[in-house]
Short mmCIF file of C-alpha atoms in Angstrom, two decimals:
data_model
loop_
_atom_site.label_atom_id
_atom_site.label_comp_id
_atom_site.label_asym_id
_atom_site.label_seq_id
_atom_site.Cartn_x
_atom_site.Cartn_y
_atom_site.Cartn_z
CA UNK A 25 54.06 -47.42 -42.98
CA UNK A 26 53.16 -43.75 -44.26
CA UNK A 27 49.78 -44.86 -44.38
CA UNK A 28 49.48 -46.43 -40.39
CA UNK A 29 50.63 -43.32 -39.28
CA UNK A 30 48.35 -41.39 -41.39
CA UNK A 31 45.50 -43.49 -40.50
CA UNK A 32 46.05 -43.08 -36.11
CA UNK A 33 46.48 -39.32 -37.39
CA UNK A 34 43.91 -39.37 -38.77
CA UNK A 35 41.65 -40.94 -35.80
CA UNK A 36 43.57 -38.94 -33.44
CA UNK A 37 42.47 -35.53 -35.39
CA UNK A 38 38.43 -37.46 -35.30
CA UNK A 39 38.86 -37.82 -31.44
CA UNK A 40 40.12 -34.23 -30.85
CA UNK A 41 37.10 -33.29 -33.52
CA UNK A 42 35.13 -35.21 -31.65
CA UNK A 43 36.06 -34.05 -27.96
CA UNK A 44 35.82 -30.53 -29.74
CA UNK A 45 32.20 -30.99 -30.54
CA UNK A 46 31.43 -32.40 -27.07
CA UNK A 47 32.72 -29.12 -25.71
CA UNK A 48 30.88 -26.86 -27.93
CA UNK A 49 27.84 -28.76 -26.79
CA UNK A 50 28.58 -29.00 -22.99
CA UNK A 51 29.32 -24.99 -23.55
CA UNK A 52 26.08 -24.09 -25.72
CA UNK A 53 24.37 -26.36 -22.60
CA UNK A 54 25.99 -24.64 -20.17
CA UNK A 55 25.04 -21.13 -21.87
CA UNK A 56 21.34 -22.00 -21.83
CA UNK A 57 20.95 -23.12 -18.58
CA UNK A 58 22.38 -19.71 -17.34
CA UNK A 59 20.36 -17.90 -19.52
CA UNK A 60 17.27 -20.08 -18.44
CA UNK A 61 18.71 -19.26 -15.05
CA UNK A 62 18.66 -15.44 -15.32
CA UNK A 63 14.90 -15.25 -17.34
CA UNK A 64 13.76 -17.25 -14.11
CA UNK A 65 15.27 -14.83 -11.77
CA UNK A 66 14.05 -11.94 -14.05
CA UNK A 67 10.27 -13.58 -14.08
CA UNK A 68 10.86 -14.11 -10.45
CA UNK A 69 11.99 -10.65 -9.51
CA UNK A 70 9.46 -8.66 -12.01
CA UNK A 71 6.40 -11.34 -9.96
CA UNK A 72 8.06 -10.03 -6.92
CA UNK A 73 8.33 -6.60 -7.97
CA UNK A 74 4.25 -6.73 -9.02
CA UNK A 75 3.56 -8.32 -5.85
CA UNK A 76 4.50 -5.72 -4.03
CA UNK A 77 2.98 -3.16 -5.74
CA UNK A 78 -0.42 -5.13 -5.54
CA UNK A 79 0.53 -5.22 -1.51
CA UNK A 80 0.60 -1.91 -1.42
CA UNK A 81 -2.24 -1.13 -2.95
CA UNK A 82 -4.21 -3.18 -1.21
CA UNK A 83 -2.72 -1.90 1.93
CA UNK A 84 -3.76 1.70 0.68
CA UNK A 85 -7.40 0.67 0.11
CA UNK A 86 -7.38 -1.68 3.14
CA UNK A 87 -6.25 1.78 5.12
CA UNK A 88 -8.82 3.89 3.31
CA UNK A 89 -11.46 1.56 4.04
CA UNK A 90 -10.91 2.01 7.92
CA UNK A 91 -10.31 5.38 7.88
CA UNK A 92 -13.61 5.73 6.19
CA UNK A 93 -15.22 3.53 8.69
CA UNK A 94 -13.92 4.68 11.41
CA UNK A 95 -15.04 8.38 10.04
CA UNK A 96 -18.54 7.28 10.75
CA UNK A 97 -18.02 6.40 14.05
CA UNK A 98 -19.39 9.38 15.68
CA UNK A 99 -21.93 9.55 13.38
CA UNK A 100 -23.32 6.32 14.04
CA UNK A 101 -22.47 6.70 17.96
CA UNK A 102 -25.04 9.76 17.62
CA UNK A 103 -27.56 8.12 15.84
CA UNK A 104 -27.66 5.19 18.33
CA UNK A 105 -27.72 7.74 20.98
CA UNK A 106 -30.91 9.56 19.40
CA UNK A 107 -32.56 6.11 18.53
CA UNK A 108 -32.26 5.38 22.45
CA UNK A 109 -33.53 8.42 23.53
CA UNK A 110 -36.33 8.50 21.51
CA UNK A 111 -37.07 4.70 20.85
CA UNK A 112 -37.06 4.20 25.19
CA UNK A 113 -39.23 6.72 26.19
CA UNK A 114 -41.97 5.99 23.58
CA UNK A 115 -41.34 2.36 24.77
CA UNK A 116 -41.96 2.84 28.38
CA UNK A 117 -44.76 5.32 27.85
CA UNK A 118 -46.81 3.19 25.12
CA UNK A 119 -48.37 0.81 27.50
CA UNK A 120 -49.70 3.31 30.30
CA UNK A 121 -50.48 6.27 27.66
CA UNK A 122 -53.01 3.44 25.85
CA UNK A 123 -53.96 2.37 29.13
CA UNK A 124 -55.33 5.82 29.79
CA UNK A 125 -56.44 6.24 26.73
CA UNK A 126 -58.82 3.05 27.50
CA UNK A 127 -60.08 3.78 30.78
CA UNK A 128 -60.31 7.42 30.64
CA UNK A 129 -60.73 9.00 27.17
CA UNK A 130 -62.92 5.44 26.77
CA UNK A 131 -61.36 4.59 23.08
CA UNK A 132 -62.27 1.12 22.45
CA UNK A 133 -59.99 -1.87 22.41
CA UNK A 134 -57.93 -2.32 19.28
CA UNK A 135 -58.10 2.18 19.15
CA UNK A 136 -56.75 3.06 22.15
CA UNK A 137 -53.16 1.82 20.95
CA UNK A 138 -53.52 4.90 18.58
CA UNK A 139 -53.27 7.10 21.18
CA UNK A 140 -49.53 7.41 21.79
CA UNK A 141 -48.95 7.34 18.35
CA UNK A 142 -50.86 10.39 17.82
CA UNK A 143 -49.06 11.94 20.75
CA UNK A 144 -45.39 10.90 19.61
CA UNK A 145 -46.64 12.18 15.81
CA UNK A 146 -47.58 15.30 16.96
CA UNK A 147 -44.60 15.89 18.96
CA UNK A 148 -41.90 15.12 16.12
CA UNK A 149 -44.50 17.18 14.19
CA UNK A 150 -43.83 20.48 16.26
CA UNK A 151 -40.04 19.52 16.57
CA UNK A 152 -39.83 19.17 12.66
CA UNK A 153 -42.22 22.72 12.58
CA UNK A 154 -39.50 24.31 15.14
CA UNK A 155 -36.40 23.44 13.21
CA UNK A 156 -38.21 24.67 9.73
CA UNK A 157 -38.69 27.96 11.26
#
């Protein structure tokens, strides 16, 4: 008899062994998955974290960039403004200065077109001579 009750002792002490080892490795499971867990929230957080900073950067040169456009605005508005009133005035006084340069200075044909340019050289000549001096 010693040895039945030795023997359901014995597979009672396997079964707690057993249930014992299935609980170490529901706890070691357990333990990784948190600590999978946390390094996902860390990689998460320190992507979040560089995203940011790469937001703000680009923000920064984003801002820069329009700041530095928006420098040259006046510039640009005064160079359109002297490209108008220089480009117009030579534009609506080409035609009738070669004209004149046809029928009364009599410069032939294809020549007579060199007329105004000679005139609008040799006024940008004595502007450029005035601001030297």
């Amino acid at each position: 008899m010693s040895t039945l009750k030795e023997y359901r002792d014995e597979k009672r002490r396997d079964r707690q062994a057993n249930a014992q080892i299935d609980q170490d490795i529901a706890d070691r499971e357990a333990a990784r998955r948190r600590m999978d867990e946390t390094h996902r929230l860390q990689l998460k957080a320190s992507a979040q974290v560089e995203n940011d900073a790469r937001r703000r950067v680009d923000q920064a040169q984003r801002r820069a960039r329009l700041k530095e456009t928006f420098g040259k605005l006046p510039e640009l508005g005064m160079s359109a403004l002297w490209a108008t009133m220089i480009v117009l005035p030579l534009t609506l006084a080409w035609l009738p200065q070669a004209t004149f340069a046809a029928d009364n200075l009599h410069i032939p044909s294809p020549f007579h077109h060199l007329f105004p340019a000679v005139i609008e050289c040799a006024a940008w000549l004595c502007a450029f001579e005035a601001h030297r001096r």
